[in-house]
Each structure stands twice: as structure tokens, then as C-alpha cells.
Coordinates of N, CA, C and O in Angstrom, one line a residue:
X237 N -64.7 15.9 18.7 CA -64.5 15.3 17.3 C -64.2 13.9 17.5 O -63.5 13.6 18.4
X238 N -64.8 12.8 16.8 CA -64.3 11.4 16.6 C -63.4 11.1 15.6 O -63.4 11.7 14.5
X239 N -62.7 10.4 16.0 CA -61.7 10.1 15.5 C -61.8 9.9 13.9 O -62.5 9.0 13.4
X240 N -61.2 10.7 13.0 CA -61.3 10.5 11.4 C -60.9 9.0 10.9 O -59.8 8.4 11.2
X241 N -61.5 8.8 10.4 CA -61.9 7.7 9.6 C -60.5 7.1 9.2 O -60.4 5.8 9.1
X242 N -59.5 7.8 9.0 CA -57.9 7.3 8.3 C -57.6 6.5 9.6 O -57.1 5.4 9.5
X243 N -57.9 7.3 11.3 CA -57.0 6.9 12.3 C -57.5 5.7 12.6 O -57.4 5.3 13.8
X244 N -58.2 4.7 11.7 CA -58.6 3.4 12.2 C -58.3 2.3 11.2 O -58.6 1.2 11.0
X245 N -57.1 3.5 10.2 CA -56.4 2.2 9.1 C -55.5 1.1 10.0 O -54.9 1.6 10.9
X246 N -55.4 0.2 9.8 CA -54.5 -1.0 9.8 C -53.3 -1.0 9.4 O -52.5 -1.8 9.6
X247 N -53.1 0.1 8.6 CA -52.0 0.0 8.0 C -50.7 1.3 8.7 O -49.5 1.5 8.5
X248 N -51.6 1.9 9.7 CA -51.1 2.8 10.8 C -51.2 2.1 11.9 O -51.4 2.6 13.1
X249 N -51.1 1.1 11.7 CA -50.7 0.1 13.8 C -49.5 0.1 14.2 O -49.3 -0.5 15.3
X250 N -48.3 0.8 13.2 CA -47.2 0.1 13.9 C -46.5 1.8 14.1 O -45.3 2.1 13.9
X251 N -47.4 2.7 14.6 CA -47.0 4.4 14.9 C -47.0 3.9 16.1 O -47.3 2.7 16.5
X252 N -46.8 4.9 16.8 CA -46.7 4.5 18.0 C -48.2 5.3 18.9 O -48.7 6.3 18.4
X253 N -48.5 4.7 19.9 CA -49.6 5.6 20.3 C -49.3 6.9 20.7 O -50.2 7.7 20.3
X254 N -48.3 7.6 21.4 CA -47.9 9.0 21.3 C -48.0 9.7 19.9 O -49.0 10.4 19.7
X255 N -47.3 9.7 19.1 CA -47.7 10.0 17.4 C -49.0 10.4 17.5 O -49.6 11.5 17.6
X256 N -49.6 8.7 17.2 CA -50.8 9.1 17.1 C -52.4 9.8 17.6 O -53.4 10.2 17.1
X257 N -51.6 9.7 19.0 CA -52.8 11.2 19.9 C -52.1 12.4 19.2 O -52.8 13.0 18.4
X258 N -51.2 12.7 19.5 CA -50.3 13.8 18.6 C -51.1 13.9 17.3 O -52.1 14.5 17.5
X259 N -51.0 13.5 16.5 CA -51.9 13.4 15.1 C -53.4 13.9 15.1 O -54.0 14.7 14.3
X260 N -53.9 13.1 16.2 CA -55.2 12.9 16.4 C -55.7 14.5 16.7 O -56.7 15.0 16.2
X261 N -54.6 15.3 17.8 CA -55.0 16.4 18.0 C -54.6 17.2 16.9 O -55.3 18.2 16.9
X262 N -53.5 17.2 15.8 CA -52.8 18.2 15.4 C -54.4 18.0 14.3 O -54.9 19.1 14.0
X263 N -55.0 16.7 13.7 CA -55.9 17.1 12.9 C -57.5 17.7 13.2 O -58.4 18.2 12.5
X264 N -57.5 17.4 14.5 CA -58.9 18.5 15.2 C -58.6 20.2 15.3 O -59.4 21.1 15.1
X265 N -57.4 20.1 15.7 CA -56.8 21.9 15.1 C -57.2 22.4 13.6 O -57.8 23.4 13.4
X266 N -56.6 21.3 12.6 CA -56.9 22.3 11.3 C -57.8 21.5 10.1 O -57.6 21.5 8.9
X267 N -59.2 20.3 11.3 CA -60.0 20.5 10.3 C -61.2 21.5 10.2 O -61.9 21.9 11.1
X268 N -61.3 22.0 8.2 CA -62.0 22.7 7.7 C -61.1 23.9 7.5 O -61.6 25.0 7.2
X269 N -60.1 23.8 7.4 CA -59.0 24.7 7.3 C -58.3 25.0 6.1 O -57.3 24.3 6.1
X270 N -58.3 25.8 5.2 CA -57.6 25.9 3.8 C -56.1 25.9 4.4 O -55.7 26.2 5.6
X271 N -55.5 25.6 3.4 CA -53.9 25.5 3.4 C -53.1 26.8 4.1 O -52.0 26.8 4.7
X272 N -53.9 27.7 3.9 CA -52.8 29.0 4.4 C -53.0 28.8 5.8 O -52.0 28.8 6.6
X273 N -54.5 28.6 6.4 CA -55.1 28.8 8.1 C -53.8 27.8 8.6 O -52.8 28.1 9.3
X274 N -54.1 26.5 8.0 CA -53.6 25.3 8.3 C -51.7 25.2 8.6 O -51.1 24.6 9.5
X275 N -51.2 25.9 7.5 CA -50.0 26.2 8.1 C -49.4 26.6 9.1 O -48.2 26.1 9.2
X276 N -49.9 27.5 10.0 CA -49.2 28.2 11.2 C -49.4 27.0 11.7 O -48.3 26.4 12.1
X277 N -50.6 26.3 11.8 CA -50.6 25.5 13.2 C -49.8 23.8 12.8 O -49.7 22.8 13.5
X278 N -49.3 24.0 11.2 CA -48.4 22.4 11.0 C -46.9 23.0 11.3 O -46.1 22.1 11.3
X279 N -46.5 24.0 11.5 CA -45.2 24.7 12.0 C -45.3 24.6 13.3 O -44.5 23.8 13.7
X280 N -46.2 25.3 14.4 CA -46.5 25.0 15.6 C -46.5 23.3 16.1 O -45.9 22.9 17.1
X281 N -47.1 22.6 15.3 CA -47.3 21.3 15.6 C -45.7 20.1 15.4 O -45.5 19.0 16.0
X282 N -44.7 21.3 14.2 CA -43.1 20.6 14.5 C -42.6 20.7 15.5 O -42.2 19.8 16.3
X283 N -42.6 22.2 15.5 CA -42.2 22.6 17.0 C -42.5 21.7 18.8 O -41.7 21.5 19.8
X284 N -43.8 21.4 18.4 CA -44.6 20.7 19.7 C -44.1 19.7 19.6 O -43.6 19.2 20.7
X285 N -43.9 18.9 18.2 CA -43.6 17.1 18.5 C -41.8 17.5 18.9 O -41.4 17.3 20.1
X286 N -41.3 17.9 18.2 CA -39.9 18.1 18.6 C -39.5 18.7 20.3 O -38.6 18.4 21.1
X287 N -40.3 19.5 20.3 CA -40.5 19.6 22.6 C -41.2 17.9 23.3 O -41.2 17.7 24.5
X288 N -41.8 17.1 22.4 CA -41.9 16.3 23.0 C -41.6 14.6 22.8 O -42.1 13.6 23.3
X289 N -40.2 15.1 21.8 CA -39.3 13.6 21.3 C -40.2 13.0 20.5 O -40.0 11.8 20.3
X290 N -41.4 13.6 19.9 CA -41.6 12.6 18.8 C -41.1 13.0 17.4 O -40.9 14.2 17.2
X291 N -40.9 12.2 16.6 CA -39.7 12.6 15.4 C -41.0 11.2 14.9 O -41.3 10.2 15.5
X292 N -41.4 11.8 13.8 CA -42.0 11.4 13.0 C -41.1 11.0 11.4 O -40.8 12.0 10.8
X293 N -40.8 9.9 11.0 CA -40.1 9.4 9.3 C -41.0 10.3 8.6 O -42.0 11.0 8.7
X294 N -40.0 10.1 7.6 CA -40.9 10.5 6.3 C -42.0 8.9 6.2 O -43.2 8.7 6.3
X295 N -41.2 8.3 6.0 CA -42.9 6.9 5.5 C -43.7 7.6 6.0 O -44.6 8.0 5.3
X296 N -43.6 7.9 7.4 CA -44.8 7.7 8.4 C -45.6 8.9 8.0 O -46.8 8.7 7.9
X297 N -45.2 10.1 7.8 CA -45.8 11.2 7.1 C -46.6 10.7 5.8 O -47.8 10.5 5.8
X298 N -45.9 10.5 4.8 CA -46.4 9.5 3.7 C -47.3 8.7 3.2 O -48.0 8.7 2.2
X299 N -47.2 7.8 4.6 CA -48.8 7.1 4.6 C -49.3 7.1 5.6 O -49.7 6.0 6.1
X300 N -49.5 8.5 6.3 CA -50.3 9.1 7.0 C -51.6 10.2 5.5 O -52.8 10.4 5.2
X301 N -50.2 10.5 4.9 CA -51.3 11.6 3.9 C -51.9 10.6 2.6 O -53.1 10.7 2.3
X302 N -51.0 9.6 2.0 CA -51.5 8.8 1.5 C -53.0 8.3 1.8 O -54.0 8.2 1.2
X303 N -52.6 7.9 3.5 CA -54.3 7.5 4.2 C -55.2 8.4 3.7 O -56.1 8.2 2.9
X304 N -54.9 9.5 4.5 CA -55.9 10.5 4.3 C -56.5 11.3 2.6 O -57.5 12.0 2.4
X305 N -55.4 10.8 1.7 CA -56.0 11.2 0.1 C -57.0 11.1 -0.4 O -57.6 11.8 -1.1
X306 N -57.1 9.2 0.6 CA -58.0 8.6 -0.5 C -59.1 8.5 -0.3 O -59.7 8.0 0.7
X307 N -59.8 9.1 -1.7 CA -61.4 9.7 -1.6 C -61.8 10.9 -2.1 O -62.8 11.4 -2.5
X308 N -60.2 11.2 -1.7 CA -60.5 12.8 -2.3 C -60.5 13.0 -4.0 O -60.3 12.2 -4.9
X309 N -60.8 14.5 -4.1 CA -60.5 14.6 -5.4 C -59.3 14.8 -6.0 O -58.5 14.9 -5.1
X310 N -58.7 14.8 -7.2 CA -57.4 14.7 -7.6 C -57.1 16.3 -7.2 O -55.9 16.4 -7.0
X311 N -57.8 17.5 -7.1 CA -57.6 19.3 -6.4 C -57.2 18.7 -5.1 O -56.0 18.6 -5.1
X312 N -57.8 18.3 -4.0 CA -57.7 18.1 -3.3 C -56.5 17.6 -3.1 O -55.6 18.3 -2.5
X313 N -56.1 16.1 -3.6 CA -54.9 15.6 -3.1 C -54.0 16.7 -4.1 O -53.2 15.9 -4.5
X314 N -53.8 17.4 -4.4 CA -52.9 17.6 -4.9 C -52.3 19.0 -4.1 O -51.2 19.4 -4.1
X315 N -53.7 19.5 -3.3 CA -52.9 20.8 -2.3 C -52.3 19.7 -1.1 O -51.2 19.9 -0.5
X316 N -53.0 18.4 -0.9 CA -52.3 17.9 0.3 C -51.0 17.5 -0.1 O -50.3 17.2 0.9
X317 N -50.5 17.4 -1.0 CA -49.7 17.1 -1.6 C -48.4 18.4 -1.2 O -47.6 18.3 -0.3
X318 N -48.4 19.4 -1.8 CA -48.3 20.4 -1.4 C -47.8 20.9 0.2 O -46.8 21.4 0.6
X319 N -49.2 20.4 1.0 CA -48.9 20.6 2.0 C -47.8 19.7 3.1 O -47.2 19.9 4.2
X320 N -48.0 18.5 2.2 CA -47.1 18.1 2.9 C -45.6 18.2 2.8 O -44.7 18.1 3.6
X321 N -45.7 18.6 1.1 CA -43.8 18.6 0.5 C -43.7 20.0 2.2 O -43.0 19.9 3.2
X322 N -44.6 21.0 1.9 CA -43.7 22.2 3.2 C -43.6 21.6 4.0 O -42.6 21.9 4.6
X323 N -44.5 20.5 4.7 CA -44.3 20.1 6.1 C -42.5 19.3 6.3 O -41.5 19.4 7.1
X324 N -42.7 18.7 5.5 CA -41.2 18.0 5.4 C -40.3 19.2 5.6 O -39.6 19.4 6.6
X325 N -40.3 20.2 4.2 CA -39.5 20.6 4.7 C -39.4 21.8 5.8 O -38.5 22.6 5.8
X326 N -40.2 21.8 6.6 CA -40.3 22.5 8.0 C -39.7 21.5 8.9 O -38.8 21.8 9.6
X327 N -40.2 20.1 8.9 CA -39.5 19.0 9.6 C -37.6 19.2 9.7 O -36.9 19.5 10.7
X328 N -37.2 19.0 8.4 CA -36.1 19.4 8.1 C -35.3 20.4 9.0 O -34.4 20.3 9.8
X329 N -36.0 21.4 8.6 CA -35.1 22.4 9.5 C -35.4 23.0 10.9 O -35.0 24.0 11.6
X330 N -36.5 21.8 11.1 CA -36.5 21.5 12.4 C -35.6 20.6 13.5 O -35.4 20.5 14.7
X331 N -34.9 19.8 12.1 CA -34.2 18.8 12.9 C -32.6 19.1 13.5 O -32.0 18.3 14.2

């Protein structure tokens, strides 16, 4: 897979390069993936960053999904939306 289109925003230069291979792979895992597939493996993927000291902010979650919204339809952003309130809070009680 080549790198999606968001991972060449400008406005994601100040993640760190670990993150962002992290990212890079956690979204070749669940693209084409409806919300339910996609879940196990964004629970798996806290799990992994947290075995490997990366601790992602909220911003950085934020306008990571923010990146990735835009274009979509308002259905669309609005499950990612969704998906991300769970991811936080899986973050959460990861931490």
C-alpha cells in the first residue's frame, strides 16, 4: 500500500517518525474495514503503541482524524467520529 494521502499533510510534521510508521501500519490493517472489523485491531493497536512507549495526545489523534475527514461525506465523518470518541476512550484506560 502507498502511503494515504493524509500522511503527506504538513500539518502532521511535528509527530514523530515512530508514530507515524505506527500509523502508517495501524491504517494498512483496517483499510476497507467497517467500524465493527476495524475495532479489534484499534484496541490491539493501543495495546502495541503502549508496549512500545508511544503515547499519542489527544491533538495528535484529532488532527490525525480531522486529516483524514476531509472529503468525506458528512455519514462518513460522522462514524469516524465515533470511532475515534471509542478510541480515546480505549486510550484512557489504557493509560
Amino acid at each position: 500500500m502507498n502511503a494515504p494521502e493524509w500522511f503527506q499533510d504538513p500539518r502532521i510534521k511535528n509527530i514523530s517518525p515512530d508514530k507515524l510508521a505506527f500509523l502508517l501500519k495501524l491504517a494498512e490493517q483496517i483499510e476497507g474495514k467497517n467500524q465493527k472489523q476495524a475495532m479489534p485491531i484499534l484496541i490491539g493497536a493501543v495495546s502495541s503503541a503502549s508496549r512500545q512507549n508511544l503515547q499519542f495526545t489527544t491533538e495528535e489523534f484529532q488532527l490525525i482524524f480531522e486529516i483524514m475527514k476531509e472529503g468525506k461525506s458528512e455519514a462518513e465523518k460522522r462514524k469516524m467520529d465515533d470511532t475515534l470518541q471509542k478510541a480515546q476512550k480505549m486510550m484512557r484506560k489504557g493509560s
